[in-house]
Short mmCIF file of C-alpha atoms in Angstrom, two decimals:
data_model
loop_
_atom_site.label_atom_id
_atom_site.label_comp_id
_atom_site.label_asym_id
_atom_site.label_seq_id
_atom_site.Cartn_x
_atom_site.Cartn_y
_atom_site.Cartn_z
CA MET A 1 59.84 85.37 173.24
CA GLN A 2 59.11 86.27 176.87
CA LYS A 3 62.20 88.48 176.89
CA ILE A 4 60.95 90.39 173.84
CA ALA A 5 57.50 90.85 175.40
CA GLY A 6 59.15 92.03 178.63
CA ASN A 7 61.29 94.59 176.78
CA LEU A 8 58.26 95.87 174.90
CA THR A 9 56.34 96.28 178.17
CA LEU A 10 59.34 98.05 179.74
CA ILE A 11 59.56 100.57 176.90
CA LYS A 12 55.81 101.27 177.11
CA ASP A 13 56.08 101.85 180.86
CA ILE A 14 58.96 104.30 180.39
CA LEU A 15 56.97 106.26 177.80
CA ARG A 16 53.94 106.41 180.10
CA GLN A 17 56.19 108.02 182.72
CA ASN A 18 57.29 110.59 180.12
CA PRO A 19 54.06 111.55 178.29
CA LYS A 20 55.68 114.55 176.56
CA GLY A 21 57.81 112.13 174.52
CA MET A 22 61.32 110.71 174.33
CA SER A 23 63.94 110.18 171.62
CA ILE A 24 65.53 106.84 170.82
CA THR A 25 68.71 107.93 172.65
CA ASP A 26 66.75 108.83 175.81
CA ILE A 27 64.86 105.51 175.77
CA ALA A 28 68.06 103.50 175.14
CA GLU A 29 69.73 105.11 178.19
CA LYS A 30 66.70 104.35 180.38
CA VAL A 31 66.44 100.65 179.41
CA GLY A 32 70.16 100.06 179.07
CA MET A 33 70.13 98.83 175.46
CA ASN A 34 71.77 100.00 172.27
CA LYS A 35 69.82 102.34 170.02
CA HIS A 36 69.58 99.79 167.17
CA LYS A 37 67.75 97.23 169.32
CA VAL A 38 65.52 99.93 170.88
CA GLY A 39 64.69 101.15 167.39
CA ARG A 40 63.43 97.67 166.40
CA TYR A 41 61.23 97.49 169.52
CA LEU A 42 59.86 100.98 168.82
CA ASP A 43 58.98 99.97 165.24
CA ILE A 44 56.99 97.00 166.56
CA LEU A 45 55.13 99.13 169.11
CA HIS A 46 54.39 101.82 166.53
CA ALA A 47 53.14 99.32 163.95
CA SER A 48 50.82 97.74 166.52
CA GLY A 49 49.49 101.15 167.54
CA HIS A 50 50.85 101.20 171.10
CA ILE A 51 52.95 104.34 170.62
CA ASP A 52 52.79 107.45 168.43
CA LEU A 53 55.68 108.96 166.46
CA ARG A 54 56.24 112.65 165.84
CA THR A 55 59.13 114.16 163.91
CA PHE A 56 60.81 117.51 164.62
CA GLY A 57 63.25 118.09 161.79
CA MET A 58 65.66 115.13 161.88
CA ALA A 59 64.66 114.11 165.40
CA LYS A 60 62.03 111.45 166.16
CA VAL A 61 59.99 111.67 169.33
CA TYR A 62 57.92 108.75 170.65
CA THR A 63 54.89 109.20 172.92
CA PRO A 64 52.33 106.83 174.42
CA SER A 65 49.38 106.18 172.13
CA SER A 66 46.03 107.59 173.24
CA ARG A 67 43.96 104.59 172.17
CA ILE A 68 40.35 103.70 172.74
CA PRO A 69 39.60 99.96 172.84
CA LEU A 70 38.00 98.73 169.61
CA SER A 71 35.25 96.97 171.59
CA ALA A 72 34.22 100.34 173.03
CA LEU A 73 34.07 101.95 169.59
CA LEU A 74 31.98 99.11 168.18
CA SER A 75 29.17 99.80 170.64
CA TYR A 76 28.84 103.43 169.49
CA THR A 77 28.31 102.89 165.77
CA THR A 78 25.24 101.84 163.85
CA ASP A 79 27.45 100.45 161.08
CA LEU A 80 28.00 96.69 160.95
CA VAL A 81 31.58 95.97 162.04
CA MET A 82 33.49 92.70 162.11
CA VAL A 83 37.19 92.05 162.83
CA VAL A 84 38.84 88.95 161.35
CA ASN A 85 42.41 87.67 161.47
CA GLU A 86 44.48 86.38 158.57
CA GLU A 87 42.85 82.95 158.90
CA PHE A 88 39.38 84.55 158.53
CA GLN A 89 38.49 83.82 162.16
CA ILE A 90 36.01 86.37 163.53
CA LEU A 91 37.65 88.05 166.54
CA GLN A 92 35.05 90.73 167.21
CA ALA A 93 31.63 91.72 165.85
CA ASN A 94 29.25 94.41 167.06
CA ASP A 95 25.55 93.93 167.78
CA PRO A 96 24.25 95.07 164.33
CA MET A 97 26.52 92.49 162.66
CA ILE A 98 25.42 89.77 165.10
CA GLN A 99 21.76 90.61 164.35
CA LEU A 100 22.40 90.33 160.62
CA ILE A 101 24.02 86.90 160.93
CA ASN A 102 21.21 85.91 163.34
CA LEU A 103 23.25 83.55 165.53
CA ASP A 104 24.41 83.71 169.14
CA ARG A 105 27.70 85.49 169.69
CA ASP A 106 29.48 82.32 170.86
CA GLN A 107 28.45 80.64 167.60
CA ILE A 108 30.29 83.34 165.64
CA ILE A 109 33.33 84.56 167.59
CA HIS A 110 36.52 82.55 166.85
CA HIS A 111 34.75 80.74 164.02
CA ASP A 112 35.88 80.86 160.40
CA LEU A 113 33.86 83.41 158.46
CA ARG A 114 33.70 81.09 155.46
CA TYR A 115 32.30 78.07 157.26
CA ILE A 116 29.65 79.34 159.66
CA ALA A 117 26.55 77.13 159.47
CA LEU A 118 23.59 79.34 158.65
CA PRO A 119 19.96 78.41 157.98
CA ASP A 120 19.42 81.43 155.71
CA PRO A 121 21.13 80.82 152.33
CA SER A 122 21.06 84.55 151.47
CA VAL A 123 23.12 85.43 154.59
CA LEU A 124 25.50 82.53 153.88
CA ALA A 125 26.10 83.84 150.34
CA PHE A 126 26.56 87.33 151.80
CA LEU A 127 29.32 86.18 154.24
CA ASN A 128 31.07 84.26 151.46
CA GLU A 129 31.10 87.42 149.37
CA LEU A 130 32.60 89.32 152.34
CA ALA A 131 35.36 86.72 152.59
CA ASN A 132 36.03 87.03 148.84
CA GLN A 133 36.29 90.82 149.15
CA ILE A 134 38.85 90.49 151.95
CA HIS A 135 40.92 88.16 149.82
CA THR A 136 40.69 89.89 146.41
CA PRO A 137 42.71 92.99 145.47
CA ASP A 138 39.86 94.29 143.24
CA LYS A 139 37.51 95.51 145.92
CA ILE A 140 33.98 96.83 145.31
CA ASN A 141 32.15 99.68 146.99
CA GLU A 142 28.74 98.07 147.41
CA ILE A 143 27.53 94.67 148.47
CA ARG A 144 23.94 93.39 148.54
CA LEU A 145 22.17 91.01 150.85
CA PHE A 146 19.50 89.34 148.71
CA SER A 147 17.06 88.81 151.55
CA ASN A 148 13.44 89.87 151.71
CA PRO A 149 13.52 92.82 151.76
CA GLN A 150 16.86 93.32 150.02
CA ARG A 151 19.55 95.32 151.87
CA ILE A 152 22.42 97.28 150.34
CA PHE A 153 25.68 98.13 152.12
CA HIS A 154 28.67 100.34 151.43
CA ILE A 155 31.70 98.18 152.27
CA ARG A 156 35.10 99.25 153.60
CA ILE A 157 37.88 96.81 154.46
CA VAL A 158 40.61 98.27 156.68
CA PRO A 159 43.88 96.34 157.17
CA THR A 160 44.42 95.96 160.93
CA THR A 161 47.46 95.16 163.08
CA PHE A 162 46.84 93.54 166.47
CA GLU A 163 48.80 93.93 169.72
CA ASP A 164 50.83 90.79 169.12
CA GLY A 165 51.97 92.15 165.75
CA SER A 166 49.79 89.85 163.67
CA GLY A 167 47.55 91.19 160.93
CA GLY A 168 43.93 91.00 159.95
CA ASN A 169 41.09 93.11 158.56
CA THR A 170 38.24 95.17 159.91
CA VAL A 171 35.10 94.98 157.76
CA ILE A 172 32.78 98.01 158.05
CA LEU A 173 29.34 97.87 156.42
CA GLU A 174 27.20 101.01 156.16
CA ASP A 175 23.54 100.32 155.44
CA ILE A 176 22.64 102.52 152.45
CA THR A 177 19.45 100.67 151.48
CA THR A 178 17.13 103.65 151.95
CA GLU A 179 19.46 106.01 150.14
CA ARG A 180 20.04 103.60 147.24
CA GLU A 181 16.33 102.81 146.89
CA ALA A 182 15.56 106.54 146.82
CA ILE A 183 18.15 107.07 144.07
CA GLU A 184 16.83 104.11 142.09
CA GLU A 185 13.28 105.41 142.48
CA ILE A 186 14.40 108.81 141.19
CA HIS A 187 15.99 107.10 138.17
CA ARG A 188 12.79 105.11 137.56
CA SER A 189 10.71 108.27 137.87
CA ARG A 190 12.98 110.09 135.43
CA GLU A 191 12.71 107.25 132.93
CA PHE A 192 8.93 107.18 133.37
CA PHE A 193 8.52 110.91 132.83
CA ARG A 194 11.01 110.89 129.96
CA GLU A 195 9.00 108.13 128.30
CA MET A 196 5.71 109.89 129.07
CA ILE A 197 6.96 113.21 127.67
CA SER A 198 8.30 111.50 124.55
CA ASN A 199 4.84 110.05 123.87
CA LEU A 200 2.78 113.15 124.70
CA SER A 201 0.05 114.02 122.24
CA ASP A 202 1.10 117.66 122.76
CA GLY A 203 4.32 119.34 121.79
CA LEU A 204 6.66 120.30 124.64
CA MET A 205 9.59 122.69 124.82
CA VAL A 206 11.75 123.64 127.82
CA ALA A 207 14.09 126.58 127.45
CA SER A 208 15.99 129.32 129.25
CA GLU A 209 16.45 132.88 128.05
CA THR A 210 19.49 131.80 126.04
CA GLU A 211 19.19 128.05 125.44
CA ILE A 212 16.68 125.35 124.38
CA PHE A 213 16.97 122.39 126.77
CA TYR A 214 14.35 120.03 125.39
CA VAL A 215 12.01 119.67 122.40
CA ASN A 216 9.93 116.51 122.04
CA ASN A 217 9.14 114.78 118.75
CA ARG A 218 5.47 115.75 118.85
CA LEU A 219 6.33 119.47 118.58
CA VAL A 220 8.42 118.66 115.51
CA GLU A 221 5.40 116.86 113.98
CA ILE A 222 3.02 119.73 114.75
CA LEU A 223 5.20 122.53 113.34
CA GLY A 224 7.14 120.66 110.65
CA TYR A 225 10.44 122.24 111.76
CA SER A 226 13.44 120.29 113.04
CA LYS A 227 14.48 120.59 116.69
CA GLU A 228 17.42 122.77 115.65
CA GLU A 229 15.13 125.08 113.66
CA ILE A 230 12.61 125.30 116.51
CA ALA A 231 15.45 126.47 118.79
CA THR A 232 15.84 129.58 116.58
CA LEU A 233 12.11 130.50 116.45
CA GLU A 234 10.13 132.94 118.57
CA PRO A 235 6.40 132.21 119.18
CA GLU A 236 5.31 135.09 116.94
CA ASP A 237 7.60 134.03 114.06
CA ILE A 238 5.17 131.30 112.97
CA ALA A 239 1.98 133.22 113.80
CA HIS A 240 -0.43 134.45 111.12
CA PRO A 241 0.16 138.19 110.46
CA ASP A 242 -3.19 139.03 112.07
CA GLU A 243 -2.21 137.05 115.20
CA LYS A 244 1.37 138.31 115.74
CA LYS A 245 0.40 141.20 118.02
CA LYS A 246 -1.78 138.96 120.20
CA VAL A 247 1.05 136.42 120.60
CA ARG A 248 3.63 139.12 121.36
CA GLU A 249 1.40 140.66 124.04
CA MET A 250 0.86 137.24 125.66
CA VAL A 251 4.64 136.62 125.85
CA GLU A 252 5.13 140.04 127.45
CA ARG A 253 2.46 139.25 130.07
CA MET A 254 4.18 135.96 130.83
CA LEU A 255 7.50 137.74 131.45
CA ARG A 256 5.81 140.27 133.74
CA THR A 257 4.11 137.58 135.85
CA PRO A 258 6.50 134.64 136.40
CA SER A 259 5.08 131.34 137.67
CA SER A 260 1.67 132.10 136.13
CA LEU A 261 0.17 129.92 133.41
CA HIS A 262 -0.80 131.74 130.22
CA GLU A 263 -2.87 130.22 127.44
CA ILE A 264 -3.49 131.44 123.91
CA GLN A 265 -5.09 130.08 120.75
CA TYR A 266 -3.97 131.38 117.39
CA TRP A 267 -3.52 130.51 113.74
CA ALA A 268 0.05 129.77 112.66
CA TYR A 269 1.88 128.34 109.68
CA LYS A 270 3.85 125.10 109.46
CA LYS A 271 7.21 125.07 107.73
CA ASN A 272 5.53 123.92 104.49
CA GLY A 273 3.05 126.79 104.64
CA ASP A 274 0.00 124.81 105.79
CA PRO A 275 -2.15 126.68 108.34
CA VAL A 276 -2.40 125.15 111.82
CA PHE A 277 -4.53 126.30 114.75
CA LEU A 278 -2.48 126.11 117.95
CA ASN A 279 -3.37 126.12 121.61
CA ALA A 280 -0.24 127.19 123.51
CA ARG A 281 0.16 127.12 127.28
CA MET A 282 3.26 128.92 128.52
CA SER A 283 4.83 129.58 131.89
CA ALA A 284 8.02 131.35 133.00
CA VAL A 285 9.37 129.82 136.21
CA PRO A 286 12.19 131.45 138.26
CA TYR A 287 15.25 129.20 138.22
CA GLY A 288 18.13 130.65 140.21
CA ASP A 289 18.86 134.12 138.84
CA SER A 290 17.15 133.44 135.50
CA LEU A 291 13.85 132.18 134.09
CA ARG A 292 13.02 128.79 132.69
CA PHE A 293 10.24 128.59 130.11
CA TYR A 294 7.83 125.70 129.68
CA VAL A 295 5.70 125.64 126.52
CA LEU A 296 3.00 123.04 125.80
CA VAL A 297 1.53 123.20 122.28
CA SER A 298 -1.60 121.38 121.05
CA ASP A 299 -2.72 121.05 117.43
CA MET A 300 -6.36 122.19 117.52
CA SER A 301 -6.85 122.42 113.75
CA GLU A 302 -9.36 119.57 113.38
CA ARG A 303 -11.29 120.64 116.45
CA ARG A 304 -11.33 124.23 115.24
CA LYS A 305 -12.67 123.17 111.83
CA LYS A 306 -15.36 121.07 113.50
CA GLU A 307 -16.35 123.97 115.77
CA GLU A 308 -16.58 126.29 112.77
CA GLN A 309 -18.75 123.76 110.93
CA GLU A 310 -21.02 123.35 113.94
CA TYR A 311 -21.23 127.11 114.36
CA LEU A 312 -22.08 127.51 110.67
CA GLN A 313 -24.76 124.84 110.89
CA THR A 314 -26.23 126.48 113.98
CA GLU A 315 -26.30 129.86 112.28
CA ILE A 316 -27.95 128.41 109.17
CA ILE A 317 -30.62 126.67 111.26
CA LYS A 318 -31.13 129.79 113.34
CA ARG A 319 -31.63 131.99 110.31
CA ALA A 320 -33.88 129.45 108.61
CA VAL A 321 -36.06 129.27 111.75
CA GLU A 322 -36.19 133.04 112.11
CA GLN A 323 -37.22 133.53 108.48
CA MET A 324 -39.81 130.73 108.51
CA PRO A 325 -43.29 132.34 108.22
CA ARG A 326 -44.89 129.52 110.22
CA PRO A 327 -44.50 129.39 114.01
CA ILE A 328 -41.78 126.93 115.06
CA TYR A 329 -40.92 125.78 118.55
CA CYS A 330 -38.80 123.20 120.38
CA TYR A 331 -38.92 122.39 124.07
CA ARG A 332 -37.65 119.67 126.33
CA MET A 333 -39.99 117.09 127.83
CA ASP A 334 -39.82 118.87 131.19
CA GLY A 335 -41.16 121.98 129.44
CA GLU A 336 -37.99 124.10 129.14
CA ILE A 337 -38.06 126.08 125.88
CA PHE A 338 -35.04 125.54 123.63
CA LEU A 339 -36.08 127.40 120.48
CA ILE A 340 -38.92 129.61 119.16
CA ASN A 341 -39.12 131.99 116.20
CA GLN A 342 -40.69 135.39 115.72
CA ALA A 343 -43.86 133.96 114.10
CA PHE A 344 -44.43 131.90 117.27
CA CYS A 345 -44.05 134.99 119.45
CA GLN A 346 -46.59 136.89 117.35
CA LEU A 347 -49.12 134.03 117.56
CA PHE A 348 -48.97 133.80 121.36
CA GLY A 349 -48.30 137.45 122.16
CA ILE A 350 -44.73 136.96 123.41
CA LEU A 351 -42.85 140.24 123.45
CA ASP A 352 -39.23 139.07 123.85
CA GLU A 353 -38.10 136.01 121.91
CA GLN A 354 -34.72 135.63 123.66
CA ALA A 355 -36.19 136.18 127.11
CA ALA A 356 -38.61 133.28 126.59
CA ILE A 357 -35.83 130.79 125.69
CA GLY A 358 -34.83 128.87 128.82
CA LYS A 359 -38.18 129.39 130.55
CA ASN A 360 -40.79 126.71 131.01
CA ILE A 361 -43.58 126.45 128.44
CA HIS A 362 -46.24 127.08 131.09
CA GLU A 363 -44.61 130.49 131.83
CA VAL A 364 -45.13 131.83 128.30
CA ILE A 365 -48.32 130.07 127.11
CA ALA A 366 -51.60 131.17 128.68
CA PRO A 367 -53.25 128.45 130.84
CA HIS A 368 -56.37 128.26 128.63
CA ASN A 369 -54.17 127.43 125.60
CA LEU A 370 -51.57 125.23 127.38
CA SER A 371 -53.56 121.98 127.52
CA SER A 372 -54.27 122.09 123.79
CA PHE A 373 -50.64 123.01 123.07
CA THR A 374 -49.21 120.02 124.96
CA ASN A 375 -51.93 117.58 123.92
CA ARG A 376 -50.66 114.12 122.89
CA ASP A 377 -47.02 114.87 123.93
CA LYS A 378 -46.84 111.59 125.81
CA ASP A 379 -48.16 109.71 122.75
CA LEU A 380 -45.47 111.40 120.69
CA ILE A 381 -42.71 110.10 122.98
CA SER A 382 -44.09 106.56 123.18
CA GLN A 383 -44.61 106.26 119.39
CA GLU A 384 -41.22 107.82 118.57
CA ARG A 385 -42.53 109.29 115.29
CA TYR A 386 -44.16 112.52 114.19
CA ILE A 387 -47.88 113.07 114.61
CA THR A 388 -50.41 115.65 113.44
CA ASN A 389 -52.46 117.33 116.13
CA ILE A 390 -55.12 120.06 116.36
CA LEU A 391 -54.15 123.20 118.27
CA GLU A 392 -56.98 125.41 119.59
CA ILE A 393 -56.03 128.98 120.44
CA GLU A 394 -58.57 131.12 122.27
CA GLN A 395 -58.64 134.72 121.07
CA PRO A 396 -59.12 137.70 123.40
CA ASP A 397 -62.76 137.94 122.23
CA GLY A 398 -63.35 134.31 123.24
CA THR A 399 -63.39 132.82 119.75
CA LEU A 400 -61.32 129.74 118.95
CA ILE A 401 -58.94 129.38 116.02
CA ARG A 402 -57.83 125.91 115.13
CA TYR A 403 -54.54 125.03 113.43
CA SER A 404 -52.94 121.82 112.37
CA VAL A 405 -49.65 121.09 114.19
CA GLU A 406 -46.96 118.64 113.14
CA LYS A 407 -44.90 117.38 116.08
CA SER A 408 -41.73 115.26 116.04
CA PRO A 409 -39.67 113.79 118.90
CA ILE A 410 -35.91 114.56 118.95
CA THR A 411 -33.90 112.25 121.17
CA ILE A 412 -30.30 113.01 122.11
CA LYS A 413 -28.80 109.75 123.34
CA ASN A 414 -25.63 111.14 124.91
CA ALA A 415 -27.65 113.75 126.79
CA LYS A 416 -30.37 111.18 127.67
CA CYS A 417 -33.19 113.65 127.07
CA THR A 418 -35.99 114.12 124.51
CA TYR A 419 -37.16 117.33 122.83
CA ILE A 420 -40.46 118.04 121.07
CA PHE A 421 -40.20 119.94 117.80
CA GLY A 422 -43.36 121.41 116.28
CA VAL A 423 -44.51 123.47 113.28
CA ILE A 424 -47.92 125.27 113.43
CA MET A 425 -49.70 125.53 110.06
CA THR A 426 -51.06 129.06 110.58
CA ASP A 427 -51.38 129.62 106.81
CA SER A 428 -54.29 127.14 106.68
CA PRO A 429 -56.56 127.49 109.75
CA ILE A 430 -59.22 124.82 110.25
CA THR A 431 -62.72 126.27 109.97
CA ASP A 432 -64.90 123.08 109.88
CA ASN A 433 -65.97 120.76 112.68
CA PRO A 434 -63.39 120.70 115.49
CA GLN A 435 -63.55 116.90 115.49
CA THR A 436 -62.13 116.59 111.97
#
């Protein structure tokens, strides 16, 4: 054995003296051996990494190996590295690996990987899994340390030959926890947004200039068309004939101003012919060399019908008030006028009906008539029912005309305010004792 080691050392020394390389014949002449025996020694040195082999056609040239000690390399990497022999004894481990195991170096080196006594069961299970990966032919790419917090590593196991010709393995662990958590968070976010989009109360479509990428189920419900049919439709195709031009112009504006949000409301028809009032928000976003379109559609039919009913009711009340021959008024408790009709303006000499709305009652009623006009307002609010009051109006000549006034409180709970509504009976002035 010593003779073999001596011959190996001799061959390495000869190669160091000839760094440009030597053939088997040249080395055999130098050491005084036959080429067959030298060839066996060269195979051992090459397998153990002590020499390099280069071929030039049929010729083989051996040179000294330019090697860096493994211990030096271990100190320059942030990866966790551990070298074990065939008996699973740990020969070397760098600082990150020592920190993970959380034992002193002398408690680890030259100890069997499988039988290290560890207080942390998660690290013990982790080292056992490493040993299993070295032994099994079906290797995995990732391994997890189920500690708190959990850590994830990319694992590589490199077969290694040592200087004495024996074999082992180098285990390299790259910490990919942050990267893997980021990827998992992206997947969770995608699932969340996919679920959110699927359950939107609005219809959603994402498309390019040539392809429909996504249509959610709500858009199918709103329009009554299948996803395949929606992919063949243009926005103006379903619009009411009177609305087609407006929709077409909006689409053209969107194409002229990418990245801007455009909104339009229009009447359209479902597939079955039923009318539907749509609110569509559209945007064209640059995506590479093309545009990507995002369309959000809301069914506003019920709201539109309610608005039309409220508008109709308002118009009916407005016309009824305007045509009422008796003066009518309504103001808030703080005095702001909400409604008056033309008969009221004539009674108090108000020139502009619309200009008076929104002003305070003391700005449009003369001071000598104001106290009579607002008399018993506080009683009205406290009693929460209508009352009949006497209104005295002083004429320019100083005479008083008395009218009966019916007042009612109107309370709007959501607005948390109270209005006073009154009707002045000008068709029957009171001519007897003012106290009646």
